[in-house]
XYZ file of C-alpha atoms in Angstrom:
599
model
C 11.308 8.392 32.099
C 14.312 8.275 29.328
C 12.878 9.496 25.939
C 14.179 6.392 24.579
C 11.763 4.323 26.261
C 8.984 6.316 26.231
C 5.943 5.517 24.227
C 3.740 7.763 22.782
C -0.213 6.174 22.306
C -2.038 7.298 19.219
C -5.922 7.107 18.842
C -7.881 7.434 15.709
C -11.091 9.005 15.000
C -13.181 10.233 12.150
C -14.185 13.892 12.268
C -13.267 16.655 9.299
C -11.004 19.014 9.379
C -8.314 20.682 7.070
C -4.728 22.482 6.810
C -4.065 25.676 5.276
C -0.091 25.319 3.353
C 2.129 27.668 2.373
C 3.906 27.469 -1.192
C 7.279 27.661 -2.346
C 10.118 27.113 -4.487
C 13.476 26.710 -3.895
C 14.197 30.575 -5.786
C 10.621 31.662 -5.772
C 7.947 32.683 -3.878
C 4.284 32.181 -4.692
C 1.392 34.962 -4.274
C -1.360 33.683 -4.019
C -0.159 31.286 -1.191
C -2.752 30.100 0.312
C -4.744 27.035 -0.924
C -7.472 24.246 1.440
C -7.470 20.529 0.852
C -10.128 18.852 3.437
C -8.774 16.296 5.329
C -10.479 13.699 7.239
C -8.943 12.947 10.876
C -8.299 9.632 12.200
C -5.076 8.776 14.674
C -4.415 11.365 17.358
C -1.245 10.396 19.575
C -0.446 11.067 22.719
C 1.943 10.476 25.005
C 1.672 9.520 28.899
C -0.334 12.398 30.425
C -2.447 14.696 27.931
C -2.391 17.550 25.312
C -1.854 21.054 25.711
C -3.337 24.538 24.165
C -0.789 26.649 22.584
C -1.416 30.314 21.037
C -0.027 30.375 17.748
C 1.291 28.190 14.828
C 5.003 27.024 14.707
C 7.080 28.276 11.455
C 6.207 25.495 9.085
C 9.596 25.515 8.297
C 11.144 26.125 10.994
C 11.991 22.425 12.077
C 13.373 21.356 8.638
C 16.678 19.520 8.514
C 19.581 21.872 8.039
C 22.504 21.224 5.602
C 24.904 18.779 7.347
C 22.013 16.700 8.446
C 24.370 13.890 9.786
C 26.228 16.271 12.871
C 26.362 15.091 15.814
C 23.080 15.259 18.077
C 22.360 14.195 21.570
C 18.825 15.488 22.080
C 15.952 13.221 19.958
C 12.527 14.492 19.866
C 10.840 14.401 23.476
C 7.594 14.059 24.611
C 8.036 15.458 28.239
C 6.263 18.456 28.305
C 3.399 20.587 27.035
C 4.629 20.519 23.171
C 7.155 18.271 21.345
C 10.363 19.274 21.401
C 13.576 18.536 19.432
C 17.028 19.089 19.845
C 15.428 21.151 22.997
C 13.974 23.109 20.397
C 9.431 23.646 20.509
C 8.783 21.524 17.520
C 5.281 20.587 15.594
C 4.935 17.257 13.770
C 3.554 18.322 10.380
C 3.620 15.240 8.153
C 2.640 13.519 4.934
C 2.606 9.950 4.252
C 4.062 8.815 0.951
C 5.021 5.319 0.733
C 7.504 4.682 -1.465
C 6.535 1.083 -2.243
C 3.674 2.811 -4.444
C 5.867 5.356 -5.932
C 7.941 4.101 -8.894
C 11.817 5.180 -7.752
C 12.122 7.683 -10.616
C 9.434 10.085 -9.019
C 10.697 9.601 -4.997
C 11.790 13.270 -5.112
C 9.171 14.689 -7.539
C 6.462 13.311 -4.697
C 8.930 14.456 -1.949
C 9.954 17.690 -3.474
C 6.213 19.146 -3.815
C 4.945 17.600 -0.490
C 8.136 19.770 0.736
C 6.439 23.198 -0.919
C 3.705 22.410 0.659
C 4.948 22.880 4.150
C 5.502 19.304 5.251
C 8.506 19.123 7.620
C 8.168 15.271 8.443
C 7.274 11.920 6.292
C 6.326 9.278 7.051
C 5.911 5.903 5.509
C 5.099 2.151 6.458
C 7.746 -0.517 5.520
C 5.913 -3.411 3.988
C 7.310 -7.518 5.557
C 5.839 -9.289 2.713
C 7.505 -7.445 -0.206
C 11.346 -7.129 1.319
C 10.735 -10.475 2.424
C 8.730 -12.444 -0.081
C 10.175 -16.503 0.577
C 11.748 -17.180 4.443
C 15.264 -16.915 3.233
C 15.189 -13.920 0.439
C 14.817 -10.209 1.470
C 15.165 -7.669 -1.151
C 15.787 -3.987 -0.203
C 17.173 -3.343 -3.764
C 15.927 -0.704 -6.494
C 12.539 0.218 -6.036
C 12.234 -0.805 -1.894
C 15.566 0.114 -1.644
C 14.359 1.840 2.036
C 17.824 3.550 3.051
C 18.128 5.491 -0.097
C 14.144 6.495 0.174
C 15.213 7.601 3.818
C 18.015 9.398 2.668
C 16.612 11.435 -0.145
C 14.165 12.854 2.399
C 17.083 13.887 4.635
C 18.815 15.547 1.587
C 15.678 17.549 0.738
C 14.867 18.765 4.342
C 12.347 16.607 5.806
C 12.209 14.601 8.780
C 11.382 10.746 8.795
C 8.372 9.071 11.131
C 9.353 5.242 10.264
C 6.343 2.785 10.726
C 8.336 -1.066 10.198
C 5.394 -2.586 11.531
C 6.063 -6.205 11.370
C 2.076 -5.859 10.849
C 1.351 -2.603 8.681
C -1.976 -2.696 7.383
C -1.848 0.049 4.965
C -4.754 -1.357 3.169
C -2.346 -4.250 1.523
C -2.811 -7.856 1.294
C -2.605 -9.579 4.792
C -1.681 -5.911 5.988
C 1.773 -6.181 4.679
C 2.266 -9.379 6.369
C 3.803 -12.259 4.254
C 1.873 -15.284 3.228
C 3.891 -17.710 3.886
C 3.738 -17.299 7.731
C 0.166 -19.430 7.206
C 1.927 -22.720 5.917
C 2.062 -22.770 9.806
C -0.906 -24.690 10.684
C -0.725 -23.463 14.153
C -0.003 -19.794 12.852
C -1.446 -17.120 15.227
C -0.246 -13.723 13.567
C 0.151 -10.741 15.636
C 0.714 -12.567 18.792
C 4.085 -13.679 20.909
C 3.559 -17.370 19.002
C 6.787 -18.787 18.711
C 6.474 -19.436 14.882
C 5.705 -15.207 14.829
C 8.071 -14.119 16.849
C 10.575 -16.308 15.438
C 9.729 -14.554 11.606
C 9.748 -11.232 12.845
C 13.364 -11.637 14.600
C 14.468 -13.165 11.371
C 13.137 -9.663 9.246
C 14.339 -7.360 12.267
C 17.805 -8.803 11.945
C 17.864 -7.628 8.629
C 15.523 -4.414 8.383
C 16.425 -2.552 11.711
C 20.469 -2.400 11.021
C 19.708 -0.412 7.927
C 17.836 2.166 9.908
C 20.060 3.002 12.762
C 22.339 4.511 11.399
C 19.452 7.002 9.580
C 18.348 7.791 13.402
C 18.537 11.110 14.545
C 20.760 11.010 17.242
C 23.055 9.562 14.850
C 22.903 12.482 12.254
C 19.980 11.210 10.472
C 16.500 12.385 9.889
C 14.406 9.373 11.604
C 12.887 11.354 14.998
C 10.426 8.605 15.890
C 9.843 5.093 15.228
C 6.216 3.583 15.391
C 5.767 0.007 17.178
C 3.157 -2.199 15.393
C -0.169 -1.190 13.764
C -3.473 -0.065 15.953
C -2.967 -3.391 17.886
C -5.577 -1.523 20.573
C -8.479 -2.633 18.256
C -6.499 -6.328 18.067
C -5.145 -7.009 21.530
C -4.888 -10.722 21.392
C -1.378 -10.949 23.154
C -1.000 -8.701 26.215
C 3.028 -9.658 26.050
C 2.949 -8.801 22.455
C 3.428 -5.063 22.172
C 6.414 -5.607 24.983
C 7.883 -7.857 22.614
C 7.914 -5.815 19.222
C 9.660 -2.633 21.303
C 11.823 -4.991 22.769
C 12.658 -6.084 19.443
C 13.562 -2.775 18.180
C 15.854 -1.591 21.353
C 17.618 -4.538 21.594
C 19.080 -3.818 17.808
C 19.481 -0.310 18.378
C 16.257 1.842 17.766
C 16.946 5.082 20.286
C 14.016 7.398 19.515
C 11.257 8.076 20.779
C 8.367 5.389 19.968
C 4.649 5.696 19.249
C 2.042 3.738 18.641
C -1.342 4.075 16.712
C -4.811 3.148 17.714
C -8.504 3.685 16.917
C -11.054 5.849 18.747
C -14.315 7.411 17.045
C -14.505 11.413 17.391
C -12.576 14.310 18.302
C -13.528 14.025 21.651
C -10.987 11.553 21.954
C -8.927 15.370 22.507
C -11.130 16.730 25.321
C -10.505 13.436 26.946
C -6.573 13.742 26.612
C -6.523 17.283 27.535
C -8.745 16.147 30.860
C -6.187 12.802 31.775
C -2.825 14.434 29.922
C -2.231 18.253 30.936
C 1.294 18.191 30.423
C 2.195 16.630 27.774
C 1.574 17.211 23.418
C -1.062 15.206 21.036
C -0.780 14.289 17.266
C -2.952 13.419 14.509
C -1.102 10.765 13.506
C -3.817 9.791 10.538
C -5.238 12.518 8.968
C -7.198 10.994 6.473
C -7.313 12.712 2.980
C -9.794 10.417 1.667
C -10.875 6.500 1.334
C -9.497 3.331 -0.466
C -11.770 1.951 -3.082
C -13.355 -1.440 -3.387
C -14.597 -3.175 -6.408
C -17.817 -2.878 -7.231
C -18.272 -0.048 -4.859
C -18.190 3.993 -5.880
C -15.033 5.833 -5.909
C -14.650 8.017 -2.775
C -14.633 11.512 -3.164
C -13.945 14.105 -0.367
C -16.376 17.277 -0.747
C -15.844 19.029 1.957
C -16.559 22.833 2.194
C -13.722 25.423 2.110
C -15.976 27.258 5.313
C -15.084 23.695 7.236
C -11.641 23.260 6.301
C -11.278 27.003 8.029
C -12.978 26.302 10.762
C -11.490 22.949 11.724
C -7.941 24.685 10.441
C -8.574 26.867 13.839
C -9.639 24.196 15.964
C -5.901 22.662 14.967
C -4.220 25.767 15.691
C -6.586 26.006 18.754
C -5.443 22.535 20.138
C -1.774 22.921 19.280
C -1.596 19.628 18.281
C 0.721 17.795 15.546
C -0.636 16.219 12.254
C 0.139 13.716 9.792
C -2.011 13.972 6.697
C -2.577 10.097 5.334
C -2.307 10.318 2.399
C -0.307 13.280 1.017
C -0.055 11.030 -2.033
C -1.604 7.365 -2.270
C 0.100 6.190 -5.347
C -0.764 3.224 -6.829
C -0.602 -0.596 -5.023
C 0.731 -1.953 -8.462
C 0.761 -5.952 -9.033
C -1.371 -7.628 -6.287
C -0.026 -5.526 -3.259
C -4.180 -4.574 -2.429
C -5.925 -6.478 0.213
C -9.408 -6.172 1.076
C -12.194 -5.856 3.906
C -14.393 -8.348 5.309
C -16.861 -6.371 7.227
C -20.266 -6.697 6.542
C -18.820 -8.843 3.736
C -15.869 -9.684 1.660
C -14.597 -6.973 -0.872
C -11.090 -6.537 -2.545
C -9.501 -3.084 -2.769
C -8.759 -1.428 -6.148
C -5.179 -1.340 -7.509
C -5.299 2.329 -7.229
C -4.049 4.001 -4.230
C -5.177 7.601 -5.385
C -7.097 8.545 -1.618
C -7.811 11.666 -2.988
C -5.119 13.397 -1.318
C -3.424 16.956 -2.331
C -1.283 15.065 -4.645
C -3.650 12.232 -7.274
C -2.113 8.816 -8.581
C 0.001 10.486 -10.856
C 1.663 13.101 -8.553
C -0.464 16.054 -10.259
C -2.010 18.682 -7.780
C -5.492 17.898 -6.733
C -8.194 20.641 -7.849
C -8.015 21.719 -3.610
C -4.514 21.850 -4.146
C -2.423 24.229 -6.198
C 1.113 24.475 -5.877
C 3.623 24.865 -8.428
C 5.310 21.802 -10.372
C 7.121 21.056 -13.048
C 5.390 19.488 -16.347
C 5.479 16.287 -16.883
C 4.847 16.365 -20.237
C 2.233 14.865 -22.623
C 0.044 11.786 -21.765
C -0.125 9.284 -25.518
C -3.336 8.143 -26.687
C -3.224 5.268 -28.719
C -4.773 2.022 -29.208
C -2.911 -1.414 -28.927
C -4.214 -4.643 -30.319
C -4.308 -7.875 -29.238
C -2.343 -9.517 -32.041
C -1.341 -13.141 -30.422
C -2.411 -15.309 -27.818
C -2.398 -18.452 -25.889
C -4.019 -20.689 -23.027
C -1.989 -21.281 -20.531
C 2.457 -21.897 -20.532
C 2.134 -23.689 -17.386
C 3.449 -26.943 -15.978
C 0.927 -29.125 -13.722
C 1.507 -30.976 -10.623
C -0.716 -33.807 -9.807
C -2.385 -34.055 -6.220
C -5.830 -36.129 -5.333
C -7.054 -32.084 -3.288
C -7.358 -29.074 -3.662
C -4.539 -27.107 -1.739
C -4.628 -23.697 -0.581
C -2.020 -21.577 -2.045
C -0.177 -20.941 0.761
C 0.558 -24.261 1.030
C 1.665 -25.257 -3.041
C 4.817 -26.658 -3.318
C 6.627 -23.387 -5.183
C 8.896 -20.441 -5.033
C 11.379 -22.647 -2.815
C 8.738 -24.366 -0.889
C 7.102 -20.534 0.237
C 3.712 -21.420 -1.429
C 1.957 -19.078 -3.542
C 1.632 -15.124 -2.415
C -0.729 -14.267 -5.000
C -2.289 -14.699 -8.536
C -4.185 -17.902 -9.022
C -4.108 -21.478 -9.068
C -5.418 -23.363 -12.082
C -7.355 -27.380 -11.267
C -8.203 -29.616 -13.975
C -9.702 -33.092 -13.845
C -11.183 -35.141 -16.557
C -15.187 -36.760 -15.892
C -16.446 -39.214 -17.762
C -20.301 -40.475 -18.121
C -20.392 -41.589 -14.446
C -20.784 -39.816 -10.965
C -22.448 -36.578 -10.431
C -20.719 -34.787 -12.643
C -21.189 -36.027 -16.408
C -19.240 -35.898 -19.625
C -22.406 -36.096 -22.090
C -21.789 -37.896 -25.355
C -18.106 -37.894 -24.286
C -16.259 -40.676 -22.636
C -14.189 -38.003 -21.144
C -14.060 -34.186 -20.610
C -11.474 -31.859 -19.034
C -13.187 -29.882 -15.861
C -11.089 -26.920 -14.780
C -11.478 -24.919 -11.992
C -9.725 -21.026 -11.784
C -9.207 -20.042 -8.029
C -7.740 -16.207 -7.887
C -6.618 -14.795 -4.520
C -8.507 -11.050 -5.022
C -6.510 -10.167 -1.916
C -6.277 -11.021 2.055
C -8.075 -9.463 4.040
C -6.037 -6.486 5.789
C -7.180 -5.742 9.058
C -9.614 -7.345 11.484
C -9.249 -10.918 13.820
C -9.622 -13.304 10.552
C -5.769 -12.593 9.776
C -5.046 -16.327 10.501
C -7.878 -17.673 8.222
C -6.592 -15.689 4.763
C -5.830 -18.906 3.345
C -6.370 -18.682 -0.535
C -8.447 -21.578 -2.358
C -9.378 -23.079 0.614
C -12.646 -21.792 0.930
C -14.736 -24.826 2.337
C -17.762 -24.690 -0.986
C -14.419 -24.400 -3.220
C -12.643 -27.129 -1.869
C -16.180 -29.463 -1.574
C -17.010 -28.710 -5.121
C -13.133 -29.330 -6.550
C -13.094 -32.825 -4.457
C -16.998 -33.962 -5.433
C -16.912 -37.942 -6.672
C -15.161 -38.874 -8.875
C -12.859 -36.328 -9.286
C -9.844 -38.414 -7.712
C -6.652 -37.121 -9.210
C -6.458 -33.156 -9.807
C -4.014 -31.168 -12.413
C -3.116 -28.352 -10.522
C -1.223 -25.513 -12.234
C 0.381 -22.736 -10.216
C -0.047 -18.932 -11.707
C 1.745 -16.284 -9.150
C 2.043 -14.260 -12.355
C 5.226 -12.208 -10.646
C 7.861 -10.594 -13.147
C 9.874 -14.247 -13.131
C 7.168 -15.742 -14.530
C 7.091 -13.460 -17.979
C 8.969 -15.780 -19.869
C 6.220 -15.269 -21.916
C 8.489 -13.422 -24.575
C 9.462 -17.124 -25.265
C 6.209 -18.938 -25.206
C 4.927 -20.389 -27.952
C 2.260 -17.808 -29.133
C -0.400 -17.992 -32.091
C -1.881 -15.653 -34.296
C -5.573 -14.516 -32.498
C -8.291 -17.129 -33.757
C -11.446 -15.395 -34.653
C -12.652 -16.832 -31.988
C -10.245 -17.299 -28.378
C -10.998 -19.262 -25.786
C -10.958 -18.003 -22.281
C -9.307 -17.440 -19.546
C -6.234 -16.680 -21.604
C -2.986 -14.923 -22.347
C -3.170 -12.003 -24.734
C 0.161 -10.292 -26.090
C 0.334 -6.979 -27.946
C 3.315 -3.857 -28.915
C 3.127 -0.610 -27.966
C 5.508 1.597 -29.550
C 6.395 5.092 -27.443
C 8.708 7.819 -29.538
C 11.481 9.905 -27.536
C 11.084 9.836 -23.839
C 7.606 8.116 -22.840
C 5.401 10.084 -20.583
C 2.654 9.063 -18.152
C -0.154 7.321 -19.341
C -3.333 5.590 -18.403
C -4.408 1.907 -19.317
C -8.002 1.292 -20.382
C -10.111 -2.123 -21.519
C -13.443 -0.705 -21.550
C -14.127 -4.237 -24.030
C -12.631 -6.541 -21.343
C -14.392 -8.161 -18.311
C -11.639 -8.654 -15.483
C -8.039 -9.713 -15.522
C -4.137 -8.081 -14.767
C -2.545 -6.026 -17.244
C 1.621 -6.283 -17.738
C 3.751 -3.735 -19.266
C 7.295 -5.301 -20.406
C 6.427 -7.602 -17.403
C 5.378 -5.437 -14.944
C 2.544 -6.147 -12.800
C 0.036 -2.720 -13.553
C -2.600 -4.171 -11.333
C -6.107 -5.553 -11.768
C -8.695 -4.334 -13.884
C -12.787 -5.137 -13.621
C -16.036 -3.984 -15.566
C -17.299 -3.843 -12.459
C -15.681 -0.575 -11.415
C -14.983 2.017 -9.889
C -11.106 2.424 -11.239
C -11.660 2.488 -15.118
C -8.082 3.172 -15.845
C -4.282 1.467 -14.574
C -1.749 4.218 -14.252
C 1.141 3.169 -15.989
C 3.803 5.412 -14.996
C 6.669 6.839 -18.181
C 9.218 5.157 -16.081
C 7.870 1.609 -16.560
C 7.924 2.235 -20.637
C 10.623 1.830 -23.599
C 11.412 4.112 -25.717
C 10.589 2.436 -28.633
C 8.833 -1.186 -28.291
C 6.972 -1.931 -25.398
C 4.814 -5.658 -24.436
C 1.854 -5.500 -23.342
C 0.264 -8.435 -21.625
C -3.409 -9.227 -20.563
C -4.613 -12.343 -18.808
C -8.398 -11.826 -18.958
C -10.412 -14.465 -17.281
C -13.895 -14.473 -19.381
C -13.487 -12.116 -22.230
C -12.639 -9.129 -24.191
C -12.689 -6.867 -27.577
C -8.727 -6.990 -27.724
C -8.259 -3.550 -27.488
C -6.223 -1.898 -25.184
C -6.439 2.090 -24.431
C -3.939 4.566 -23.624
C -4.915 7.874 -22.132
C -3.998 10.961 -20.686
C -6.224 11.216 -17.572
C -7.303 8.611 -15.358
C -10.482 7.480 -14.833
C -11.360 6.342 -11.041
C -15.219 6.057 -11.673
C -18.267 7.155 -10.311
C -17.701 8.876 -6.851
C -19.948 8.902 -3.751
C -19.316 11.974 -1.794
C -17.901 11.639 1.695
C -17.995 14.199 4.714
């Protein structure tokens, strides 16, 4: 079978286990070498017969790009025999995932670099549909998803690329990286060989895959495998649907050798492999580092003991197999890029994307990991205050329902992605509703989309503000003719700089816009945002989208990353839906709340 169209199948399971890394420097060595960070497994691959036993671990670096990355090759990396090979060469997959759509541009090779020291010859990273394609006609692969420069940076430094285009992603983001306004299709089936789909997804491939091939290895670049789809094993609605996506990428030149990635439950999923697939390697294509957090849930926290990360370190070296560690650094998902879960019931995801992996939120060594870095200097501490504010600087549009916001007539007739969606009616002394003394009263209604749900077989039903209670208590009698005012809150909408503000009453009403300066001397430094006198709204800096913040916990704290700051004066925004002290916190450590321990 030609490598080309071969198709390595990756499972995904939930034992412990951990890596040990070597540490270095580009001049210097370090001593004491040798540090644990416990990993939790979850996607082996394989490919078409089983995995095999070898006696000793490959050079971590041994399989790092050389300089002159971009000669001339003719062998990819093959799947044909007992171990991986490349360039004919034995070869093991040791990977991190950093995604650079939760890495602010500036630190791309800060994140890279130390993932690099730590013995990672391979990254890999998901590329996310709904942000380099937010409306049907505009892609943006510009500045911070600029995707070819991400790939190339990794090249430059040494490392080996796993790509992962999806079109569905997961990655624990809203509608798993899908776009929303695939559901103004009434007859939408996502994930599926539906001609409205696969009509979308040729539309992004036409764009996405020519900036990738020439990054392939064959051609001189550092991309050795490309990953069809997202653990569709666990969806499987479309049996012609997985056919369809490779054929998508072939036809428009993807040459290397594809994988996919699925779920299983224990690392027995290996003895079965090793049973049906003598011949051929296996990979950990998931190794989880930690969890995502949910709000109103405990923070996640991976305690597992140094004597288990030795043992299952063996068992690795044991098996032979390859391993991707997910996460080597979370990140953050800043603006409203989380989604959520629905099982046993619904529960948005934090804006933080820490995952407790060897590198936190900020890029800082865990306390399992110690490498060296370079200083990033001092965090600030100071205090910002709330010094103007006002309702809302929207414009209505009338309608006699409630419409979902997928569906809103905005951003170029796309709909709504995210934020919320604002009703208002006015009741009088009739119906069921009543005014009271007053011949009329204005009834508003604040829908927020908390994030769609990112995995599961409810993709098709993540239409936001059409929840059937919401929609039967907006339309009640008499509520005939509705105010509704859109609120996607994305960085076009801060024209807040020219809205009319007013000084802060003594006492605000709510929800609300709040507006206050931070000023930052020399060259600002990472910080950490925190409203411990605020119930639950987004926070802006100079009209970027931080993220969410809730009382509720766990995350306590936004990172707000130095790049994302002035030197000099900075705007800070808060929308906070129900109230707040009008304080706002910056600190030098983050604050991800209570943990619960996992194993």
């Amino acid at each position: 079978m030609n490598v080309s169209n071969a198709i390595l199948i990756l499972y995904t399971q939930c034992a412990s286990t951990a890596l040990l890394c070597t540490f270095w420097q580009r001049k210097t060595f370090v001593n004491s070498y040798r540090a644990c960070h416990m990993l939790s497994s979850r996607t082996i691959a394989h490919v078409p017969h089983n995995l095999i036993i070898t006696g000793t671990m490959h050079s971590f670096f041994s399989s790092m790009p050389q300089t002159g990355w971009k000669r001339s090759r003719k062998v990819g990396l093959n799947a044909n025999s007992s171990q991986f090979t490349l360039e004919g060469e034995p070869f093991r997959i040791l990977g991190g995932s950093v995604h650079y759509f939760r890495v602010p541009r500036a630190y791309w090779r800060d994140r890279l670099m130390k993932m690099k020291a730590c013995g990672i010859n391979t990254l890999t990273t998901y590329v996310p549909w709904s942000l380099h394609q937010p409306e049907k006609g505009a892609f943006n692969f510009h500045t911070q998803l600029d995707l070819e420069a991400y790939i190339s940076l990794a090249a430059e430094l040494g490392l080996w690329v796993i790509l992962r285009p999806g079109p569905y992603i997961s990655a624990d983001m809203d509608l798993g990286g899908l776009p929303s306004w695939l559901l103004r299709d009434g007859s939408m089936r996502l994930r599926t060989t539906h001609p409205g789909f696969t009509q979308a997804v040729n539309t992004y491939f036409d764009k996405l895959i020519p900036k990738v091939v020439p990054l392939q290895f064959k051609k001189g670049g550092p991309i050795i495998a490309v990953q069809v789809e997202d653990e569709y094993g666990s969806f499987a609605k479309d049996q012609g649907y997985m056919v369809f996506i490779k054929e998508a990428l072939q036809s428009r030149g993807i040459s290397e050798l594809l994988l996919t990635s699925d779920n299983t439950n224990t690392l027995k999923s290996l003895l079965i492999l090793k049973k049906f697939q003598p011949n051929n390697p296996s990979m950990v294509m998931e190794y989880w580092t930690g969890w995502y957090d949910a709000w109103g849930d405990l923070h996640h926290n991976n305690i597992n003991t140094f004597a288990h990360t030795i043992f299952n370190n063996i068992s690795i070296k044991t098996v032979g197999m390859s391993v991707n560690l997910y996460m080597f650094h979370g990140g953050s998902s800043f603006g409203f890029m989380s989604g959520a879960v629905s099982d046993p019931s619904y529960r948005a995801l934090v804006s933080s994307y820490d995952y407790d992996p060897p590198l936190s939120e900020d890029g800082s060594p865990t306390w399992c990991l110690r490498a060296p870095v370079s200083p990033q200097g001092p965090h600030m501490k100071v205090a910002s205050q709330s010094d103007y504010c006002f309702p809302f600087p929207l414009q209505p549009f009338k309608s006699s329902k409630a419409i979902s916001m997928e569906n809103l007539p905005a951003n170029n007739a796309n709909g709504q992605s995210y934020g919320y969606t604002l009703y208002e009616t006015t009741i009088t002394s009739g119906g069921l509703l009543q005014s009271g003394d007053n011949d009329k009263r204005t009834l508003s209604f604040l829908v927020e989309n908390c994030g769609r749900v990112h995995r599961g077989r409810d993709l098709d039903k993540q239409h936001k503000g059409d929840r059937q209670k919401c929609l039967q208590f907006i339309t009640l009698p008499p509520l005939k003719l509705l105010l509704c005012f859109k609120m996607c809150l994305k960085e076009s909408y801060f024209s807040l700089y020219q809205a009319p503000w007013k000084n802060l009453p003594e006492n605000p009403s709510f929800p609300g816009f709040f507006m206050g300066r931070l000023f930052a001397y020399g060259y600002p430094s990472d910080t950490f945002v925190k409203l411990p006198g605020w119930e639950k709204g987004v926070v802006f800096i100079n009209g970027l989208n931080l993220g969410r913040y809730w009382s509720i916990g766990p995350q306590q704290a936004l990172y707000l990353p130095g790049p994302f700051l002035n030197s000099g004066i900075n705007q800070v925004f808060v929308f906070e839906e129900q109230e707040g002290d009008y304080k706002v916190y910056f600190e030098d450590s983050p604050d991800l709340g209570m943990a619960a321990e996992i194993q």
